[in-house]
Short mmCIF file of C-alpha atoms and ligand atoms in Angstrom, two decimals:
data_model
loop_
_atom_site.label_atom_id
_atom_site.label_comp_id
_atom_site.label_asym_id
_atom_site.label_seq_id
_atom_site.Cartn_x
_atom_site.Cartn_y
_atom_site.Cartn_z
CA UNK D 1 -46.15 52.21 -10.75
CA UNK D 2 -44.18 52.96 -7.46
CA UNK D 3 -41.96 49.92 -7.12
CA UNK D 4 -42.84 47.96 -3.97
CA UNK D 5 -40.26 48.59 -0.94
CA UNK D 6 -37.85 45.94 -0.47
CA UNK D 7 -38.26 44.24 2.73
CA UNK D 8 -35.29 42.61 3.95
CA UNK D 9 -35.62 40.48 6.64
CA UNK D 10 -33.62 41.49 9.62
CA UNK D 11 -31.42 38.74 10.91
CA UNK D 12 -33.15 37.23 14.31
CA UNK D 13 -30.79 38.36 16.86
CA UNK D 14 -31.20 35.00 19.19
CA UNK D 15 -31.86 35.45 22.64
CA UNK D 16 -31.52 33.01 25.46
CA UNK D 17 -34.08 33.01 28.08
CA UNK D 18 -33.66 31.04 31.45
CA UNK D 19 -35.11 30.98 34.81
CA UNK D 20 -33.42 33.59 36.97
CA UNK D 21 -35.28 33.03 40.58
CA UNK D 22 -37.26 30.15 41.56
CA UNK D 23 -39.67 30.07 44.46
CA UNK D 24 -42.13 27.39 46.40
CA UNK D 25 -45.20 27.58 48.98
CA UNK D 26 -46.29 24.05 50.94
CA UNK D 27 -48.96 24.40 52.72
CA UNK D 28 -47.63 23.78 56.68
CA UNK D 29 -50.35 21.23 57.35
CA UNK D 30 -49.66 17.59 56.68
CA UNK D 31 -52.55 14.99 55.61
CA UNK D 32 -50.35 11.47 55.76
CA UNK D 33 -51.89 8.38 54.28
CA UNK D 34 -52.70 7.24 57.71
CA UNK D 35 -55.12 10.43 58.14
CA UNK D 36 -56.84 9.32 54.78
CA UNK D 37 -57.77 5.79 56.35
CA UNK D 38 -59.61 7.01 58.73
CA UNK D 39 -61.86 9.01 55.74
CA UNK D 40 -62.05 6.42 53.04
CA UNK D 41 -62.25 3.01 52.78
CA UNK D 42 -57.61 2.60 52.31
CA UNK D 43 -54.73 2.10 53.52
CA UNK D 44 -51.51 3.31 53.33
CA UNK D 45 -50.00 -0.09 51.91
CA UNK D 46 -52.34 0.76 48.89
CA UNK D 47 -51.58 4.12 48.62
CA UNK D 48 -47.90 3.73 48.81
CA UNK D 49 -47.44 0.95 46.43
CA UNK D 50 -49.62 1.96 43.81
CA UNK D 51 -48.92 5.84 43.59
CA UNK D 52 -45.45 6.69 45.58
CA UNK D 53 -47.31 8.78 47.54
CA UNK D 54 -46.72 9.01 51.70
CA UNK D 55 -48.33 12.38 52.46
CA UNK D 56 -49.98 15.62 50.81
CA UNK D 57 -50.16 19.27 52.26
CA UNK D 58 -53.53 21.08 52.68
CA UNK D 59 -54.01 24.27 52.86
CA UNK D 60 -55.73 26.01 55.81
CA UNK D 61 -59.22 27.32 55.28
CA UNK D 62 -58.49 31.05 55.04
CA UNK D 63 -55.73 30.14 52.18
CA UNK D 64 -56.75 30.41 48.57
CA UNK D 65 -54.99 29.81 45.27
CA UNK D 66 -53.64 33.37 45.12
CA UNK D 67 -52.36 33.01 48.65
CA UNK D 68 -49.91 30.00 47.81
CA UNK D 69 -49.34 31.93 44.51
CA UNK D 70 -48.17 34.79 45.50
CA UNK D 71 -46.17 33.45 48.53
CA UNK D 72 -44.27 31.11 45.77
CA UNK D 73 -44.42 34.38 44.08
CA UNK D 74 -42.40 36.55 46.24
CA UNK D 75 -40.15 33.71 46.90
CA UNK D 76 -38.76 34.15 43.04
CA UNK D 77 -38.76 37.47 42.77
CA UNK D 78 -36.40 37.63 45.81
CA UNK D 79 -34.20 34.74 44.52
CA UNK D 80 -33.90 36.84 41.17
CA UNK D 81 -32.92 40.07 42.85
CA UNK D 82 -35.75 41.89 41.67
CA UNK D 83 -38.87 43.37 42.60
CA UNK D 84 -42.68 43.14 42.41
CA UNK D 85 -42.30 46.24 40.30
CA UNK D 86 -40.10 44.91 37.89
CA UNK D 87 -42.28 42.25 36.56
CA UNK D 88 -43.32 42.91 33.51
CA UNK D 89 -46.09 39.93 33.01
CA UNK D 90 -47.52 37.12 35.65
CA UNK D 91 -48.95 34.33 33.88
CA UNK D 92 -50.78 31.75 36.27
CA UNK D 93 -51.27 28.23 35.52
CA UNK D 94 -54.15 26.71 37.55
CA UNK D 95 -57.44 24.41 37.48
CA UNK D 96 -58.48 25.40 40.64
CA UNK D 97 -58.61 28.92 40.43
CA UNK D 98 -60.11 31.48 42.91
CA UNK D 99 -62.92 32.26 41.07
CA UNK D 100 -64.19 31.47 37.17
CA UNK D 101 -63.15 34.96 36.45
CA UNK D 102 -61.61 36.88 37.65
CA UNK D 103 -57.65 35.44 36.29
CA UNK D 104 -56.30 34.34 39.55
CA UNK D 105 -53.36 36.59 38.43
CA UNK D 106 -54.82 39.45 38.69
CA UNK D 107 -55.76 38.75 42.57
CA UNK D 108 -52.10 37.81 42.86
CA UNK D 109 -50.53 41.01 41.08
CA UNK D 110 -52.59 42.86 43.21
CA UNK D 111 -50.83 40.43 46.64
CA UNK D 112 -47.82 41.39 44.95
CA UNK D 113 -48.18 44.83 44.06
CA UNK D 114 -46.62 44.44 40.59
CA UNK D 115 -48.16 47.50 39.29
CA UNK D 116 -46.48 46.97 36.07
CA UNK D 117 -47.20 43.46 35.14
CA UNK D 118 -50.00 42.46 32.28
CA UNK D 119 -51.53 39.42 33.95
CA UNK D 120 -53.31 36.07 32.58
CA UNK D 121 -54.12 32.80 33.40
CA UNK D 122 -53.72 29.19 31.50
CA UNK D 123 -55.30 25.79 32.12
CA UNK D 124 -53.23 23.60 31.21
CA UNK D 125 -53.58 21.16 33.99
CA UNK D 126 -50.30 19.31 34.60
CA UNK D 127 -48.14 20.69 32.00
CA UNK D 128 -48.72 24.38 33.05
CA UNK D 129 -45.45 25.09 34.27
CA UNK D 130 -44.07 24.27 30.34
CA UNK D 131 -47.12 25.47 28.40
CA UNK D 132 -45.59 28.62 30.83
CA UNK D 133 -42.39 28.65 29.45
CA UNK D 134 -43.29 28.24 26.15
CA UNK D 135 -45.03 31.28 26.07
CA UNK D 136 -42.77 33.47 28.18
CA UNK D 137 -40.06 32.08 25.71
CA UNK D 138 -41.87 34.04 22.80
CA UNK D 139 -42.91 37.62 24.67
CA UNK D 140 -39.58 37.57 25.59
CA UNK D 141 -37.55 36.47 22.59
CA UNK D 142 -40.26 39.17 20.37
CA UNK D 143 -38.41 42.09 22.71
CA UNK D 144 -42.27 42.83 24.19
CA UNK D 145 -41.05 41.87 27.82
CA UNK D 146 -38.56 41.34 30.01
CA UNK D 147 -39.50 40.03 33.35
CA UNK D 148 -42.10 37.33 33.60
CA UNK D 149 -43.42 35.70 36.32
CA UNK D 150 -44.90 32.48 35.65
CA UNK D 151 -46.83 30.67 38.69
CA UNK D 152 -48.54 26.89 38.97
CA UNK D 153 -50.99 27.42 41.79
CA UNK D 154 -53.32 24.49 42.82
CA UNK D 155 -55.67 24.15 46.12
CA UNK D 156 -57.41 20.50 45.03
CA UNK D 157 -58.22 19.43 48.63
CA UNK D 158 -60.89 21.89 47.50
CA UNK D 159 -61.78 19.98 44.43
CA UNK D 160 -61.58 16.60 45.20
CA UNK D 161 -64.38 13.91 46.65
CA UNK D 162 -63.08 13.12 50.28
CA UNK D 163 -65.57 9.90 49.70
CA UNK D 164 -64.21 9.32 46.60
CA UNK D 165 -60.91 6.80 47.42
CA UNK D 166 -59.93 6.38 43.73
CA UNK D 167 -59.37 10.11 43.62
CA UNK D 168 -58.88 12.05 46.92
CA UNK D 169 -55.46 9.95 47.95
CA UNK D 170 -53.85 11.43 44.75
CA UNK D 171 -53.91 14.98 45.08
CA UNK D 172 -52.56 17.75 47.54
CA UNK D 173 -52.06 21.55 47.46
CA UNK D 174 -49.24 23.74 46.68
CA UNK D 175 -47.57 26.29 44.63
CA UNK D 176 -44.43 26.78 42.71
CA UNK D 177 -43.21 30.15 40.88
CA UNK D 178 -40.39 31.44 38.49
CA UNK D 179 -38.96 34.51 36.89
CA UNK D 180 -38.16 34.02 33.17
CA UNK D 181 -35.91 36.51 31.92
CA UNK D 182 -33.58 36.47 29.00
CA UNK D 183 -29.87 34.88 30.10
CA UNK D 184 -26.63 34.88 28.66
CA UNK D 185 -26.11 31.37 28.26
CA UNK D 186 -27.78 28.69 28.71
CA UNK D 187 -31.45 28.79 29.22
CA UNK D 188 -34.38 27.19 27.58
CA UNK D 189 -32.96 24.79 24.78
CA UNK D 190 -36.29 23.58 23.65
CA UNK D 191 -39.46 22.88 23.65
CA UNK D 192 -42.52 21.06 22.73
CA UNK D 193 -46.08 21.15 23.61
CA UNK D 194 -49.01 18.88 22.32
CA UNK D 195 -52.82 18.21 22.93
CA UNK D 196 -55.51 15.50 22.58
CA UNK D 197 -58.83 17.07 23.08
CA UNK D 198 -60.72 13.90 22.48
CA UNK D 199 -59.56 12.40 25.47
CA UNK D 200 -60.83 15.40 27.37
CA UNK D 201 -63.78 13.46 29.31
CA UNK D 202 -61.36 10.93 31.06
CA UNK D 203 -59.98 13.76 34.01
CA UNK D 204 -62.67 16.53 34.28
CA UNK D 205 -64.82 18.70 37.22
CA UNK D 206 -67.82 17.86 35.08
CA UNK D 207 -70.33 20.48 36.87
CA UNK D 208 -69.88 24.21 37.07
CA UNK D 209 -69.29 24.92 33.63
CA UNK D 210 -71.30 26.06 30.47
CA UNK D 211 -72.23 22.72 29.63
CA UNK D 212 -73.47 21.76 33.24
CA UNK D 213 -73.78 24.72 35.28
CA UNK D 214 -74.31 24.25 39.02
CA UNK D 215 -77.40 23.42 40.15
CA UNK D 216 -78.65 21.78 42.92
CA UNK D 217 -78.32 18.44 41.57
CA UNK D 218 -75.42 18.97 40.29
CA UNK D 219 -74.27 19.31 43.86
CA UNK D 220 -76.11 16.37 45.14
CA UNK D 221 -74.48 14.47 42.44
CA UNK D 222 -70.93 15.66 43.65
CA UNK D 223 -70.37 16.87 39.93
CA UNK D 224 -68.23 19.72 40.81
CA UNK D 225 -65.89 17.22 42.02
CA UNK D 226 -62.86 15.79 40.11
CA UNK D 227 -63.70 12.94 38.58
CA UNK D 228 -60.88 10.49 36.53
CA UNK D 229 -60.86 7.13 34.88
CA UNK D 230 -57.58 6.71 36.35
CA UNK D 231 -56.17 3.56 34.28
CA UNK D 232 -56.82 5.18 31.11
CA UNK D 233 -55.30 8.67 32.12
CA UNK D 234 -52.14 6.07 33.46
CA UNK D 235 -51.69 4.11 29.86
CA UNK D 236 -52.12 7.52 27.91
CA UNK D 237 -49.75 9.54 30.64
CA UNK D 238 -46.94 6.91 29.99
CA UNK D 239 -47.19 6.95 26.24
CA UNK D 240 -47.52 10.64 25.79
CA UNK D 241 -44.67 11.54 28.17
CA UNK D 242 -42.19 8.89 26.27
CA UNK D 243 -42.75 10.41 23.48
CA UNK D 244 -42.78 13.97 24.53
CA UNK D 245 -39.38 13.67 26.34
CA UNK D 246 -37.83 12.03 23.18
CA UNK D 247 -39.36 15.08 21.02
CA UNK D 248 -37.45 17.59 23.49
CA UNK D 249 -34.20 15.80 23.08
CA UNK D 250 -34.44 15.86 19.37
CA UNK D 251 -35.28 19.12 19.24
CA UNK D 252 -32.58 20.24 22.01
CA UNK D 253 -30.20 18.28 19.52
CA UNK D 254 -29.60 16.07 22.55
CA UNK D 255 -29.56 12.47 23.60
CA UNK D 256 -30.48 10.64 27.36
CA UNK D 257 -26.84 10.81 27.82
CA UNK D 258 -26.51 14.63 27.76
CA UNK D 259 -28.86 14.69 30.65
CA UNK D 260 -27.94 15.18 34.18
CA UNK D 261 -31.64 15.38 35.88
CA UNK D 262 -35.12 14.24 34.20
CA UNK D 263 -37.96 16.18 36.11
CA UNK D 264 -41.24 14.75 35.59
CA UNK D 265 -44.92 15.57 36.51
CA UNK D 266 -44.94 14.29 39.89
CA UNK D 267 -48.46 12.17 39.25
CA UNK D 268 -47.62 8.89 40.44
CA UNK D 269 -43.90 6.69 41.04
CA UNK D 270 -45.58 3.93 38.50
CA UNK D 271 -45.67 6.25 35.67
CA UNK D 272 -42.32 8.04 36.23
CA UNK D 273 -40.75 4.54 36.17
CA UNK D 274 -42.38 3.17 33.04
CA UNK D 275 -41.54 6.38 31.48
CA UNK D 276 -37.91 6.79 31.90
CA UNK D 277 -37.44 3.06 31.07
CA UNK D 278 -38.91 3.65 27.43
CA UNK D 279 -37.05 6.75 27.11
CA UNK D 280 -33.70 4.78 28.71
CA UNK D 281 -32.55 7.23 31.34
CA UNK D 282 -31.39 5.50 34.57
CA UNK D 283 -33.41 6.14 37.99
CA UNK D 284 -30.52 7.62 39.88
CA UNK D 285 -31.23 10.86 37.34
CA UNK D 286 -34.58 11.36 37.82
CA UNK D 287 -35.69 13.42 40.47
CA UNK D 288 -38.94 12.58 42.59
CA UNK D 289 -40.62 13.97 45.46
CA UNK D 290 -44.35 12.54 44.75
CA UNK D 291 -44.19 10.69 48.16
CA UNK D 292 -44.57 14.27 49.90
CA UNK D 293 -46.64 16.02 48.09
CA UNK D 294 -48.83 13.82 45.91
CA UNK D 295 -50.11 15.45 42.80
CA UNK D 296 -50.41 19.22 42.50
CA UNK D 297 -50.97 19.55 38.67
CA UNK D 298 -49.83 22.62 37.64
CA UNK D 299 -47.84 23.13 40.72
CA UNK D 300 -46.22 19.93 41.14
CA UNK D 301 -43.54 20.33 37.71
CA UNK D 302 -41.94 23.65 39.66
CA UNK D 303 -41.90 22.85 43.10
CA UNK D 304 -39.94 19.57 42.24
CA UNK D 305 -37.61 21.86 40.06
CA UNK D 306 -37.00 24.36 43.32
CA UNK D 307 -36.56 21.47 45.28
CA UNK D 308 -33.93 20.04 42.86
CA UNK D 309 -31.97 22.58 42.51
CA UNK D 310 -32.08 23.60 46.65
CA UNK D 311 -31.03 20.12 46.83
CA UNK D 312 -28.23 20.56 44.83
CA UNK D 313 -29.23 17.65 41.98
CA UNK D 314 -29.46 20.15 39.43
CA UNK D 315 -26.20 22.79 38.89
CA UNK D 316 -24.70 25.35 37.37
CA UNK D 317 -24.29 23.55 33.19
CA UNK D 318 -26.16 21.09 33.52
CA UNK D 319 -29.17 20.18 31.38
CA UNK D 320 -32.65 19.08 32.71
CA UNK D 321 -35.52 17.30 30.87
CA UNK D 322 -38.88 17.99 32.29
CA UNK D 323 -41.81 16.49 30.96
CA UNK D 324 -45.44 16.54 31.81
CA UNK D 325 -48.82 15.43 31.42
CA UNK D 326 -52.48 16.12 32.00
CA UNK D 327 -55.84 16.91 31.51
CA UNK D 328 -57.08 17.79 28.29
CA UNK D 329 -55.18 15.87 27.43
CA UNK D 330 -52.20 18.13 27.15
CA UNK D 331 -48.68 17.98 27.39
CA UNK D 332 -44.95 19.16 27.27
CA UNK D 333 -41.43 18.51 27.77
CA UNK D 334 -38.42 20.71 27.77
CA UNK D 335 -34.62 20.96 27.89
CA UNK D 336 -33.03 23.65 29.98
CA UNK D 337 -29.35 24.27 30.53
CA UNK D 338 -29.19 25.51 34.11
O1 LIG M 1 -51.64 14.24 36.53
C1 LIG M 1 -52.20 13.47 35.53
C2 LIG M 1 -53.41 12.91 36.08
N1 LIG M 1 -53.36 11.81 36.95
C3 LIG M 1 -52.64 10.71 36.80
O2 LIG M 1 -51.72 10.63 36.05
C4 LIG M 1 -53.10 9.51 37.56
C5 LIG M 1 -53.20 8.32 36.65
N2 LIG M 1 -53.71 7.11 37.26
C6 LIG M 1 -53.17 6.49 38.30
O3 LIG M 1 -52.21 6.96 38.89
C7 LIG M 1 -53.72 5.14 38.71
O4 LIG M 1 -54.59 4.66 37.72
C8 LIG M 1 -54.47 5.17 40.07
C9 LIG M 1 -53.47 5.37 41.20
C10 LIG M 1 -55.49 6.25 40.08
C11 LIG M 1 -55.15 3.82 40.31
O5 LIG M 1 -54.21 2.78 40.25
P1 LIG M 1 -54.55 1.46 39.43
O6 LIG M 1 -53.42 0.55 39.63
O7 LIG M 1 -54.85 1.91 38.03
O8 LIG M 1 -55.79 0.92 40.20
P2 LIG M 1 -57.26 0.62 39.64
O9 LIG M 1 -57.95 1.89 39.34
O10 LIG M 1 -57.15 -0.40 38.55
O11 LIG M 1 -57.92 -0.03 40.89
C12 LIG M 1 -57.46 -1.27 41.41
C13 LIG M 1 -58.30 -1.60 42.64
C14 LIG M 1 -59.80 -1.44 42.43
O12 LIG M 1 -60.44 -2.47 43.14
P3 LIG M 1 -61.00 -3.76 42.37
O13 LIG M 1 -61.99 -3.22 41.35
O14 LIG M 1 -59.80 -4.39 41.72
O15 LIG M 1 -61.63 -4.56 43.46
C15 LIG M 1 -60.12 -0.13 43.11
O16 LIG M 1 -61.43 -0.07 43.60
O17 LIG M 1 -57.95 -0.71 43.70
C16 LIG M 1 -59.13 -0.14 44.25
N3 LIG M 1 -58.83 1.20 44.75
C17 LIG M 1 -58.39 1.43 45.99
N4 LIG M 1 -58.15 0.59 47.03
C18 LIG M 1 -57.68 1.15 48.16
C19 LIG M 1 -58.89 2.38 44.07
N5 LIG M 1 -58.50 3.38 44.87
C20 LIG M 1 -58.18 2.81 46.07
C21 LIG M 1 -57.70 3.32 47.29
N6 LIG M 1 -57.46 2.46 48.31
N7 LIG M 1 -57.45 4.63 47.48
#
């Protein structure tokens, strides 16, 4: 009998991989909480005091997810000195995609013309931009690819019921983008990502789907709209994203006080409170921007990390916790040493 080859395991050569370019697309046009009274039955005492949120952008009518994608896009590519051709993968993160199929990426590699990039998309609502990184982390770290792209792209003012008050105040369009790349220090320190599909009917488009394709009624109903039991999606996104920003930490080998800036999803001021009171981080370290932009799911987690470090809150050492939370349910939290 031929003895069976030994297999020694080569030692994992580690790798750090970091953000090297950040980019961001607002819509120009602004929809302030005084526009939305004269739609729905509000006002913007409501709006303000329950949510944090002021104002939204929307974008124009001949914009569409893979516009403010790839604009964010190009944005990122240019901060990290590279270009379009030198990506070697755009993953988009999106629930309100261009079409069903075709991936929204591939309309935006073509934008781009990053010939050489494999292209996907992910729905993972809120959390996209870390479900992202998570799986850049691995192509990259496995020596398949270099350069990825990663996008959150969301156009809801296309989604949402503009009769429907308990949901259209909450939402507004944008588009955030980063290139992941290994580093050599620094970089993603951990990660964590988690899902509770039997919550999944609490924040849905119900219509348009396999299980309820459009139909006429379907229209009439306003089923392809977003529809969300908003107080339960609140009690679960504060539990969730306590406990998800505690299981980065741990897993970073960190505690709050190695943290300089806590990122959150940008959802709602109520919930970023109650959650960085459980976890014990003071306010003064958390960065929010909710009251301009209301909630862009998959957009909302990079655009407030461009903004943060533009704004100089978040430099050169220091180490951000981001955490997020959303349909599905899903969720995520990370460290990252800038
Ligand atoms: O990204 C993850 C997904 N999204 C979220 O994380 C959002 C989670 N949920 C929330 O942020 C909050 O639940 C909302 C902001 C959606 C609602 O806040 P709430 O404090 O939970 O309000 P509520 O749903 O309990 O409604 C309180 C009252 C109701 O009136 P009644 O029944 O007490 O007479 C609503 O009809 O406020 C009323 N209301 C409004 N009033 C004025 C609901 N929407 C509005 C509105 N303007 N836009």
């Amino acid at each position: 009998m031929t003895p069976k080859p030994k297999i020694t395991k080569k030692p994992k050569k580690s790798i750090n991989v970091g953000i090297i370019g950040l980019g961001a697309y607002l819509p120009s046009k602004v929809m302030t909480n005084l526009d939305l009274e004269k739609l729905v039955d509000t006002s913007d005492e409501w709006i303000r005091t329950r949510t944090g949120i002021s104002e939204r952008r929307i974008a124009c009518k001949e914009e569409m997810t893979s516009d403010l994608a790839a604009n964010a896009a190009r944005m990122a590519i240019k901060n990290a000195k590279l270009e379009p051709a030198d990506i070697d993968l755009i993953i988009l993160a999106t629930i309100t995609p261009d079409m069903l199929f075709p991936a929204t990426s591939c309309f935006v590699q073509a934008k781009l013309g990053a010939v050489n990039a494999a292209c996907f998309d992910i729905n993972a609502a809120c959390s996209g931009f870390i479900h992202e990184l998570t799986i850049a982390q691995q192509f990259i770290e496995s020596g398949m690819y270099k350069n990825i792209l990663v996008i959150g792209a969301e156009l809801l003012s296309r989604f949402v019921d503009w009769k429907d008050r308990s949901t259209c105040v909450l939402f507004g369009d944008g588009a955030g983008a980063a290139v992941i790349a290994p580093v050599k220090r620094g970089g993603l320190l951990s990660s964590y990502i988690g899902a509770d599909g039997t919550k999944s009917r609490l924040l849905m488009f119900p219509a348009g789907g396999s299980v309820t394709p459009a139909s006429h009624e379907t229209v009439t109903q306003g089923l392809h709209f977003l529809k969300m039991e908003g107080n339960e999606v609140f009690k679960n996104a504060v539990r969730v994203m306590t406990n998800a920003s505690a299981q980065a930490l741990s897993r970073a080998g960190l505690t709050t006080e190695d943290i300089d800036c806590v990122i959150p999803h940008q959802a709602n001021i109520r919930i970023i409170e109650a959650v960085i009171q459980r976890v014990g981080i003071p306010a003064e370290k958390v960065f929010v921007n909710v009251e301009k932009y209301g909630n862009m799911s998959a957009a909302s987690a990079i655009v407030a990390l461009f903004e943060a470090v533009k704004e100089g809150r978040v430099k050169k050492g220091d180490k951000v916790l981001m955490v997020a939370f959303g349909s599905g349910f899903v969720w995520g939290s990370c460290v990252i040493e800038w």
